[in-house]
Backbone as a ProteinNet text record, in pm:
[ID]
protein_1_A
[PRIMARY]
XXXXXXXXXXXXXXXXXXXXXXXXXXXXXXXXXXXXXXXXXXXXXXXXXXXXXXXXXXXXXXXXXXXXXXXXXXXXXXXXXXXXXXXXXXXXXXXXXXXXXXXXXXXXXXXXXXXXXXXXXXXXXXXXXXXXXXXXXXXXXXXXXXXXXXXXXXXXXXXX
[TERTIARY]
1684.3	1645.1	1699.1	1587.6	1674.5	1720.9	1829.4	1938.9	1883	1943.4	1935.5	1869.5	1791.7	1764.7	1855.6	1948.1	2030.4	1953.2	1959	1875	1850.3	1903.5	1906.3	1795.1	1798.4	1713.1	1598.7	1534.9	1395.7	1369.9	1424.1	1388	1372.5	1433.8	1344.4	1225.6	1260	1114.6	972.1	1026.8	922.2	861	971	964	879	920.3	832.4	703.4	721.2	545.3	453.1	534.2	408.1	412.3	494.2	461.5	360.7	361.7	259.4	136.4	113.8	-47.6	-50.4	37.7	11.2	16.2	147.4	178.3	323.2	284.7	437.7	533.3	456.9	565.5	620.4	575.4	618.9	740.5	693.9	783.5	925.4	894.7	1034.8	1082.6	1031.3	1116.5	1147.5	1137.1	1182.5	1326.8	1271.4	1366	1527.5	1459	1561.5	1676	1602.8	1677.4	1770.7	1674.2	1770.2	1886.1	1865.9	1976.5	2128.8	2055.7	2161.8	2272.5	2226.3	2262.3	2320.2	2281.8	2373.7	2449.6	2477	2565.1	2693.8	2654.8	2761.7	2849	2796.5	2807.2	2931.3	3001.2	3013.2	3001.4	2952.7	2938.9	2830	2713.3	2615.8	2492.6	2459.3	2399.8	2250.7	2221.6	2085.9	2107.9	2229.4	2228.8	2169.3	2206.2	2157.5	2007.9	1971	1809.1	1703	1797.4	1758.9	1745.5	1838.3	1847.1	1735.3	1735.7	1635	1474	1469.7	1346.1	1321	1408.7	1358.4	1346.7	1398.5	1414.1	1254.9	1187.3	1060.5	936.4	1002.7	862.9	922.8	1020.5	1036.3	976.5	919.5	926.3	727.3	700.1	547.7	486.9	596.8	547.6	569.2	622.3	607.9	736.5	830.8	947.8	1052.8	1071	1122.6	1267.3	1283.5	1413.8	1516.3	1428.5	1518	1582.9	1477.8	1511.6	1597.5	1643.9	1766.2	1872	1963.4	2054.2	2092.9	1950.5	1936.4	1940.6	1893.4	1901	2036.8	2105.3	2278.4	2347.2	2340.9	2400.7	2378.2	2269	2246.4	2289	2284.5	2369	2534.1	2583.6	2719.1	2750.2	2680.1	2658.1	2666.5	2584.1	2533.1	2672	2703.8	2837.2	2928.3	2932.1	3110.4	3087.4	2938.8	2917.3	2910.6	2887.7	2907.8	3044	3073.2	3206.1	3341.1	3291.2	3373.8	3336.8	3235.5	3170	3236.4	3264.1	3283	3119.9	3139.8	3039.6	2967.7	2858.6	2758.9	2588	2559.6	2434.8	2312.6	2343.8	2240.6	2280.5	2389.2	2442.6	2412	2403.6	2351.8	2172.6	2143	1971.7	1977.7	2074.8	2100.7	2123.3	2233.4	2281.8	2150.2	2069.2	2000.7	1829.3	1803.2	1729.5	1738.3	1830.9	1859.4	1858.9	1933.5	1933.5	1792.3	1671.5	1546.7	1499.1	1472.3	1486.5	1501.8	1612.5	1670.3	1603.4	1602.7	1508.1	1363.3	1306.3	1144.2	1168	1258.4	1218.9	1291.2	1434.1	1443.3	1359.4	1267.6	1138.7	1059.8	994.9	922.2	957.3	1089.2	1149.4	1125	1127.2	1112	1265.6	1297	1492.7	1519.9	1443.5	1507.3	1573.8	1667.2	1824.9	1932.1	1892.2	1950.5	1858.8	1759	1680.2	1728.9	1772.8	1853.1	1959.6	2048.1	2169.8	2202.2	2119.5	2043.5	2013.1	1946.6	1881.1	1993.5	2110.3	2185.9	2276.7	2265.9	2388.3	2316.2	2172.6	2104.6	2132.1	2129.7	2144.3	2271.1	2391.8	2480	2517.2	2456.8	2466.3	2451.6	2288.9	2217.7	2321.2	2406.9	2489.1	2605.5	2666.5	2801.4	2717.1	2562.7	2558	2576.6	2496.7	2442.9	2595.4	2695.2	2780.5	2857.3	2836.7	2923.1	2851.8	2690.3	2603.6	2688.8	2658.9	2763.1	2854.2	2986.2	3067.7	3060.4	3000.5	2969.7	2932.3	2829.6	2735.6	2848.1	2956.8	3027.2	3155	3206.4	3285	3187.6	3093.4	3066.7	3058.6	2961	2962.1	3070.4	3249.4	3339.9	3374.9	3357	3385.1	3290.7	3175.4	3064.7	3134.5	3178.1	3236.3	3339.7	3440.5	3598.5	3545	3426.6	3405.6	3361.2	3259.3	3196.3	3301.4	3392.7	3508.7	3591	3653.5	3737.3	3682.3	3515.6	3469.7	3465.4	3533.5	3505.8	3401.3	3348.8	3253.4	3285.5	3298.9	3341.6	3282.7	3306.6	3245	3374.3	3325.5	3414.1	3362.1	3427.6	3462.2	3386.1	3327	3272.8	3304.9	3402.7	3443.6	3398.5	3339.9	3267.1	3353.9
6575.9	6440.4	6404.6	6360.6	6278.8	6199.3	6210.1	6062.3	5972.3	5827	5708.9	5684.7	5617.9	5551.4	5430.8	5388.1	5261.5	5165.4	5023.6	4958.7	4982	5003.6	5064.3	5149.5	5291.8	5369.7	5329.9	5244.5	5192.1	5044.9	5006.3	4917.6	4982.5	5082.8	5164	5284.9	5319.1	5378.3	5266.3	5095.4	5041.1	5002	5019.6	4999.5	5101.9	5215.1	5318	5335	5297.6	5310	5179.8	5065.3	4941.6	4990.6	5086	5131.1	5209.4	5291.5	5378	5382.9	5266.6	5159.1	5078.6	5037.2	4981	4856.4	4828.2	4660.2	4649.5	4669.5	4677.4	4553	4429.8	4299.7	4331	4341.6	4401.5	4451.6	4558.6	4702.4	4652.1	4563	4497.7	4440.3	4324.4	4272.1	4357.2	4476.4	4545.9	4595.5	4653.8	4708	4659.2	4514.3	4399.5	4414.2	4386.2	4393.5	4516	4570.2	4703.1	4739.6	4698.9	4713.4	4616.1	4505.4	4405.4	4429.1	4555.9	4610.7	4722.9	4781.1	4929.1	4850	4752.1	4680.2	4644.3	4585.5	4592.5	4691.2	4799.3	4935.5	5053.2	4995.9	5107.5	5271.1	5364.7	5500.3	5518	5435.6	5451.1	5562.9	5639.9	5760.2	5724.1	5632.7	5601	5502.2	5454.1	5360.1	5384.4	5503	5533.5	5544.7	5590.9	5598.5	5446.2	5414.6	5315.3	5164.9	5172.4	5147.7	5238.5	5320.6	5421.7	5342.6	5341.8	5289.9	5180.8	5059.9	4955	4932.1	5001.8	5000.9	5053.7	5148.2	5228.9	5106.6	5042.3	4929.6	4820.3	4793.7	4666.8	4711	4864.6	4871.3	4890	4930.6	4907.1	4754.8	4703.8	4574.8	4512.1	4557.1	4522.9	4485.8	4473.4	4403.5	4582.2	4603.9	4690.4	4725.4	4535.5	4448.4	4490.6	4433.7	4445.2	4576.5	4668.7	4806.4	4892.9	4829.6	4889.9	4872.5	4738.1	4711.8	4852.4	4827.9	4947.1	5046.4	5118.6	5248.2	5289.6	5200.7	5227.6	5223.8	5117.7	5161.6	5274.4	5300.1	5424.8	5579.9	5550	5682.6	5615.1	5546.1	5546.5	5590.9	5611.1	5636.6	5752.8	5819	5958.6	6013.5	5971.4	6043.3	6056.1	5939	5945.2	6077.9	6036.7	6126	6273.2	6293.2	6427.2	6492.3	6412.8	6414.4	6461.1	6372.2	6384.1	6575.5	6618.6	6748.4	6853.6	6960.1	7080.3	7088.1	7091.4	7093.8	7202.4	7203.2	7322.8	7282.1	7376.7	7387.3	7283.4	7306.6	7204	7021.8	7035.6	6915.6	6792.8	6903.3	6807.7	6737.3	6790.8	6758.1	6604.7	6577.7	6406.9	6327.9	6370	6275.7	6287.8	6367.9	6380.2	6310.2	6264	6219.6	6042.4	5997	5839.1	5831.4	5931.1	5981	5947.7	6051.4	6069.3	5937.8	5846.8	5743.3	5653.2	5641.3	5526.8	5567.8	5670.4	5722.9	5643.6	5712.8	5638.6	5518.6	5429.5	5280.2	5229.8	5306.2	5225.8	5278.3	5373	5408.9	5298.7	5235.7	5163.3	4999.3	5007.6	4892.4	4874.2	4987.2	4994.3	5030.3	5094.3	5106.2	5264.5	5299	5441.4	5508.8	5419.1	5493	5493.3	5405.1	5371.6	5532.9	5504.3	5641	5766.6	5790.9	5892.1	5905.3	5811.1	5871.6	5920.8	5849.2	5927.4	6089	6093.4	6211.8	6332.9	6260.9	6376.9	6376.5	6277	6299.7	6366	6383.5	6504	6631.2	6642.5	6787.3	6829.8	6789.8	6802	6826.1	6769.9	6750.8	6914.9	6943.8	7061.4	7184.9	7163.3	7289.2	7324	7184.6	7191.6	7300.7	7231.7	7299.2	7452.3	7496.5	7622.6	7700.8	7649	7714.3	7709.6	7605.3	7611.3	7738.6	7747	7832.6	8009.6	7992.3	8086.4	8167.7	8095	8122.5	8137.1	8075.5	8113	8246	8296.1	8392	8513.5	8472.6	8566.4	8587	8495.9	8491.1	8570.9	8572	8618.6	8751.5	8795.1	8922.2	9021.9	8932.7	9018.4	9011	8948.2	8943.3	9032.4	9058.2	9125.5	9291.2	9318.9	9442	9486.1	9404.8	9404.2	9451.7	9377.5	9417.9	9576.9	9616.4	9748.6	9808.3	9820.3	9891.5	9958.6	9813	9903.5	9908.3	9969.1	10029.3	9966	9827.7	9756.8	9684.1	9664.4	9515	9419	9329	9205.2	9106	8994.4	8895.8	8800.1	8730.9	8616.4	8477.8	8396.3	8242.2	8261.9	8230.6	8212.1	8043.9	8011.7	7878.2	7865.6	7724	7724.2	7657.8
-5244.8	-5211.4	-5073.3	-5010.8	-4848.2	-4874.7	-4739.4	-4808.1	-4688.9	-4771	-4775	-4671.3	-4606.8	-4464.3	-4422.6	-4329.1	-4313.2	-4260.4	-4262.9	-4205.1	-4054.7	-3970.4	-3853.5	-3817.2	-3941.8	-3924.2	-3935.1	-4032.1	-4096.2	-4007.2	-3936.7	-3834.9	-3729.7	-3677.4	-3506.5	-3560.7	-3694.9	-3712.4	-3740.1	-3783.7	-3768.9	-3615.7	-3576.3	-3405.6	-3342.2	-3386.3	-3310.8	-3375.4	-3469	-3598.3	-3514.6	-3422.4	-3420.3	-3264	-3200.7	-3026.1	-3083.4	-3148.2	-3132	-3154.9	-3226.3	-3311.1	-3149.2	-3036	-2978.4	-3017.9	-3093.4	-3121.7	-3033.3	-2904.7	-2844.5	-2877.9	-2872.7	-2904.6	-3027.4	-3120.1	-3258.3	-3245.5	-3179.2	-3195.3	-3091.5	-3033.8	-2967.9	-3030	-3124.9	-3231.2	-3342.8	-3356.3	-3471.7	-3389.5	-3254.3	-3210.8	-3199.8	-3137.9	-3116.5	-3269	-3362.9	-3439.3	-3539.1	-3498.3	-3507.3	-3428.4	-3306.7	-3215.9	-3208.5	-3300	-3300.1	-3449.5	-3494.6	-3611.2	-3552.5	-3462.8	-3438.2	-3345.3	-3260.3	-3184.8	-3290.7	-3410.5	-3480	-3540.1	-3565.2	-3616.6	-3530.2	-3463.3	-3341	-3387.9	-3305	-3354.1	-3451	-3461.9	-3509.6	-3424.4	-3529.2	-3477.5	-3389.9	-3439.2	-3398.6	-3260	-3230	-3123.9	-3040.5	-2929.5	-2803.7	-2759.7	-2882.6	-2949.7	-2960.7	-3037.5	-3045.7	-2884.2	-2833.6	-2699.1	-2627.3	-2598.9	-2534.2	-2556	-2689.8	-2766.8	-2728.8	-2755.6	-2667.4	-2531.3	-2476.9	-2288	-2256.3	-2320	-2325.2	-2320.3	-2439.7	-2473.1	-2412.9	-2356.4	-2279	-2097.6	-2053.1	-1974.1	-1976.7	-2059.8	-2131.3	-2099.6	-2131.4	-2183.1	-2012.6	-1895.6	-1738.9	-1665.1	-1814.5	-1770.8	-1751.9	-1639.8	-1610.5	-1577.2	-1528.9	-1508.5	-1620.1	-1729.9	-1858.5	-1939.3	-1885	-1953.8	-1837.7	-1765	-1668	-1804.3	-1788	-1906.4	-2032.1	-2105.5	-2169	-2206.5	-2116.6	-2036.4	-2002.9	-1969.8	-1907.7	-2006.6	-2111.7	-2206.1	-2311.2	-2288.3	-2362.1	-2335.4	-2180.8	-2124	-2152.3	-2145.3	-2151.5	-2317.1	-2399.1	-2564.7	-2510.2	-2470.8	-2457.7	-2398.6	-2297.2	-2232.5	-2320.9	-2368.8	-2487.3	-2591.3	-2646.7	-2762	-2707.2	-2592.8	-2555.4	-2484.6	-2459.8	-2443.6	-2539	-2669.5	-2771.5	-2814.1	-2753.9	-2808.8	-2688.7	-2795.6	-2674.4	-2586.1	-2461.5	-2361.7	-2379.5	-2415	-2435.9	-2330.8	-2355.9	-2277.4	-2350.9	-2508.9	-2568.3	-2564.7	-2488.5	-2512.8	-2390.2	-2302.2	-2155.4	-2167.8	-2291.4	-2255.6	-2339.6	-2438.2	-2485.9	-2346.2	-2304.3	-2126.6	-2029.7	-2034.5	-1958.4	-1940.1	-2039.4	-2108.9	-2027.3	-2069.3	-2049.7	-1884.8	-1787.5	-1662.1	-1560.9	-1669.7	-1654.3	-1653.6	-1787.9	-1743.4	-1691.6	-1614.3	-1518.3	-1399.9	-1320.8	-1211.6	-1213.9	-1351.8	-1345.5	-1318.8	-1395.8	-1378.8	-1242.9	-1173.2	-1061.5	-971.3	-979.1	-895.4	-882.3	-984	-1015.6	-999.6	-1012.8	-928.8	-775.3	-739.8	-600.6	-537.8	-611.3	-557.9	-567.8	-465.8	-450.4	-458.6	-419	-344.8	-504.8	-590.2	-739.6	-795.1	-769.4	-854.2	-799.6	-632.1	-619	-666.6	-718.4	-757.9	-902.2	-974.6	-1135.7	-1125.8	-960.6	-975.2	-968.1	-900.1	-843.3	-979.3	-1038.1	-1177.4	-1270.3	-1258.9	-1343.9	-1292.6	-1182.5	-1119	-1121.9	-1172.3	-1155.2	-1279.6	-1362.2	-1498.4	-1568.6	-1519.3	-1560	-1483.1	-1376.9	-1324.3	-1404.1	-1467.1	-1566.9	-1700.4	-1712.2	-1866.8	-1874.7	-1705.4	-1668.8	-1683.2	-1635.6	-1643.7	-1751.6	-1875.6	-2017.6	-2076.6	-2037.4	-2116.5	-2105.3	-1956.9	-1898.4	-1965.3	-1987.4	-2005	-2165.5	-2239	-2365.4	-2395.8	-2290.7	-2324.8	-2290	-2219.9	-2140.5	-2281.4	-2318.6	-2419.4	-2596.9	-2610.7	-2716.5	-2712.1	-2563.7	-2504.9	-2553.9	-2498.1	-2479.3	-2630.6	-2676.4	-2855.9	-2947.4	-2890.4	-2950.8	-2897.6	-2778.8	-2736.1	-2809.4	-2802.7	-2889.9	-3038.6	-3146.5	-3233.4	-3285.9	-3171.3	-3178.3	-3161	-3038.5	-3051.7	-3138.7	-3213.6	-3349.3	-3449.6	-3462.5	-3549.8	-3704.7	-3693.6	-3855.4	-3910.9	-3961.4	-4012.5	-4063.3	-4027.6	-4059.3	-3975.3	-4062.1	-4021.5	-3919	-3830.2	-3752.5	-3707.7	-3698.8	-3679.7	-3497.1	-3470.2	-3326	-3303	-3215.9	-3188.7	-3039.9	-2990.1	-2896.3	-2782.8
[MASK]
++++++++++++++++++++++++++++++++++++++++++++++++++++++++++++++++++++++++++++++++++++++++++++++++++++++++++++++++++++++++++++++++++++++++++++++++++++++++++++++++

Protein backbone atom coordinates (compact mmCIF):
# COMPACT_ATOMS: atom_id res chain seq x y z
CA UNK A 1 0.00 0.00 0.00
CA UNK A 2 1.30 3.70 -0.71
CA UNK A 3 1.65 5.67 2.09
CA UNK A 4 -0.32 8.43 3.15
CA UNK A 5 -0.38 11.63 0.96
CA UNK A 6 0.18 14.89 3.56
CA UNK A 7 -1.86 17.73 2.85
CA UNK A 8 1.00 19.44 1.28
CA UNK A 9 1.40 16.66 -1.10
CA UNK A 10 -2.40 16.57 -2.44
CA UNK A 11 -2.57 20.36 -2.65
CA UNK A 12 0.60 20.85 -5.24
CA UNK A 13 -0.54 17.77 -7.05
CA UNK A 14 -3.95 19.69 -7.26
CA UNK A 15 -1.86 22.54 -8.28
CA UNK A 16 -0.08 20.85 -10.89
CA UNK A 17 -3.36 18.76 -12.07
CA UNK A 18 -5.29 22.57 -12.70
CA UNK A 19 -1.55 23.98 -14.55
CA UNK A 20 -1.76 21.37 -16.66
CA UNK A 21 -5.79 21.54 -17.73
CA UNK A 22 -4.61 25.16 -18.01
CA UNK A 23 -6.49 26.54 -14.90
CA UNK A 24 -3.37 28.48 -13.94
CA UNK A 25 -5.32 30.83 -11.31
CA UNK A 26 -6.48 27.67 -9.73
CA UNK A 27 -3.40 26.04 -9.65
CA UNK A 28 -1.96 29.22 -7.78
CA UNK A 29 -4.42 29.04 -5.22
CA UNK A 30 -3.81 25.44 -4.61
CA UNK A 31 -0.32 26.19 -4.71
CA UNK A 32 -0.58 29.15 -2.40
CA UNK A 33 -1.88 27.01 -0.06
CA UNK A 34 0.10 24.37 -0.06
CA UNK A 35 2.98 26.43 0.42
CA UNK A 36 1.62 28.14 3.39
CA UNK A 37 1.59 24.56 4.83
CA UNK A 38 5.13 23.54 3.94
CA UNK A 39 6.14 27.18 5.35
CA UNK A 40 4.94 25.86 8.54
CA UNK A 41 6.47 22.47 8.31
CA UNK A 42 10.23 23.26 8.29
CA UNK A 43 12.14 20.32 6.37
CA UNK A 44 9.19 19.43 4.47
CA UNK A 45 10.08 17.32 1.45
CA UNK A 46 7.88 18.85 -0.96
CA UNK A 47 8.80 22.56 -0.08
CA UNK A 48 11.34 23.51 -2.61
CA UNK A 49 9.00 21.85 -5.16
CA UNK A 50 6.45 23.19 -4.20
CA UNK A 51 7.94 26.85 -4.33
CA UNK A 52 9.42 25.92 -7.74
CA UNK A 53 5.70 25.10 -8.74
CA UNK A 54 4.32 28.20 -7.90
CA UNK A 55 7.11 30.54 -9.17
CA UNK A 56 6.37 28.46 -12.78
CA UNK A 57 2.62 29.48 -12.79
CA UNK A 58 3.10 32.80 -11.23
CA UNK A 59 5.53 33.40 -14.14
CA UNK A 60 2.78 31.86 -16.79
CA UNK A 61 0.47 33.88 -15.42
CA UNK A 62 3.07 37.37 -16.59
CA UNK A 63 4.00 38.18 -13.19
CA UNK A 64 7.62 37.33 -13.38
CA UNK A 65 8.32 39.92 -10.52
CA UNK A 66 6.81 37.56 -8.17
CA UNK A 67 8.41 34.31 -9.08
CA UNK A 68 11.96 35.83 -8.42
CA UNK A 69 11.04 35.59 -4.39
CA UNK A 70 10.30 32.02 -5.10
CA UNK A 71 12.71 30.76 -6.99
CA UNK A 72 15.37 32.00 -4.28
CA UNK A 73 13.89 30.46 -1.78
CA UNK A 74 13.74 27.41 -3.33
CA UNK A 75 17.35 27.28 -4.19
CA UNK A 76 18.26 28.24 -0.66
CA UNK A 77 16.06 24.69 0.24
CA UNK A 78 17.96 23.07 -2.37
CA UNK A 79 21.43 24.18 -1.05
CA UNK A 80 20.82 23.25 2.65
CA UNK A 81 19.27 19.95 1.55
CA UNK A 82 22.25 19.22 -0.43
CA UNK A 83 24.44 20.24 1.65
CA UNK A 84 23.24 18.27 4.53
CA UNK A 85 24.13 15.29 1.72
CA UNK A 86 27.54 13.91 0.96
CA UNK A 87 28.14 15.86 -2.44
CA UNK A 88 27.58 13.56 -5.28
CA UNK A 89 27.15 14.04 -8.89
CA UNK A 90 23.29 13.23 -8.67
CA UNK A 91 22.95 15.78 -6.21
CA UNK A 92 23.90 19.00 -8.09
CA UNK A 93 20.96 18.46 -10.69
CA UNK A 94 18.18 19.44 -7.44
CA UNK A 95 20.46 22.97 -6.96
CA UNK A 96 20.56 23.25 -10.39
CA UNK A 97 17.25 23.21 -11.48
CA UNK A 98 15.99 26.42 -9.32
CA UNK A 99 19.51 28.14 -10.81
CA UNK A 100 18.01 27.36 -14.40
CA UNK A 101 15.18 29.04 -13.40
CA UNK A 102 16.18 32.26 -12.05
CA UNK A 103 18.28 32.90 -15.37
CA UNK A 104 15.03 32.39 -17.58
CA UNK A 105 13.06 34.76 -15.58
CA UNK A 106 15.80 37.47 -14.83
CA UNK A 107 16.24 37.16 -18.71
CA UNK A 108 12.88 37.98 -19.18
CA UNK A 109 12.97 40.64 -16.70
CA UNK A 110 15.30 42.17 -18.74
CA UNK A 111 18.28 41.86 -16.10
CA UNK A 112 21.02 40.22 -17.59
CA UNK A 113 23.67 40.74 -15.54
CA UNK A 114 21.30 38.93 -12.41
CA UNK A 115 20.81 36.06 -15.14
CA UNK A 116 24.63 35.99 -15.53
CA UNK A 117 25.41 35.33 -12.22
CA UNK A 118 22.86 32.24 -11.90
CA UNK A 119 24.64 31.24 -14.91
CA UNK A 120 28.06 31.13 -13.47
CA UNK A 121 26.73 29.46 -10.11
CA UNK A 122 25.47 26.69 -12.51
CA UNK A 123 28.71 26.25 -14.09
CA UNK A 124 30.40 26.06 -11.17
CA UNK A 125 28.01 24.03 -9.67
CA UNK A 126 28.19 21.25 -12.58
CA UNK A 127 32.41 21.40 -12.07
CA UNK A 128 32.09 20.57 -8.10
CA UNK A 129 29.68 17.59 -9.26
CA UNK A 130 32.17 16.59 -12.17
CA UNK A 131 34.70 16.28 -9.76
CA UNK A 132 32.66 14.49 -6.64
CA UNK A 133 31.70 12.05 -9.68
CA UNK A 134 35.37 11.83 -10.13
CA UNK A 135 36.61 10.99 -7.25
CA UNK A 136 33.92 8.50 -6.53
CA UNK A 137 34.58 6.66 -9.63
CA UNK A 138 38.29 6.85 -8.55
CA UNK A 139 37.59 5.58 -4.96
CA UNK A 140 35.45 2.48 -6.00
CA UNK A 141 37.97 1.73 -8.81
CA UNK A 142 40.74 1.41 -6.07
CA UNK A 143 38.32 -0.65 -3.86
CA UNK A 144 37.15 -2.78 -6.79
CA UNK A 145 41.24 -3.46 -7.34
CA UNK A 146 42.07 -4.08 -3.52
CA UNK A 147 39.11 -6.67 -3.75
CA UNK A 148 40.30 -8.76 -6.88
CA UNK A 149 43.59 -8.74 -5.28
CA UNK A 150 43.16 -10.78 -2.16
CA UNK A 151 41.31 -13.21 -4.01
CA UNK A 152 38.07 -13.37 -1.48
CA UNK A 153 34.32 -12.86 -2.11
CA UNK A 154 32.65 -10.92 -0.11
CA UNK A 155 30.47 -8.49 -0.01
CA UNK A 156 31.26 -4.53 1.26
CA UNK A 157 29.68 -1.32 2.65
CA UNK A 158 30.54 1.26 -0.32
CA UNK A 159 30.24 4.69 1.70
CA UNK A 160 30.06 7.74 -0.47
Amino acid sequence: MAPKKTKVQVLADLGLASFQSGENAKAQGFFEQALALADAEPGNPAHASVLMNFAVAKGVAGDMAAAVPLLERALAIRETEVAAESFGAEHWRTVLEPLQNLMVVHSKLGQPEKAAVYMQRAGELESKAKKAAASMTEALSAKITELEASGESRCVEVKE
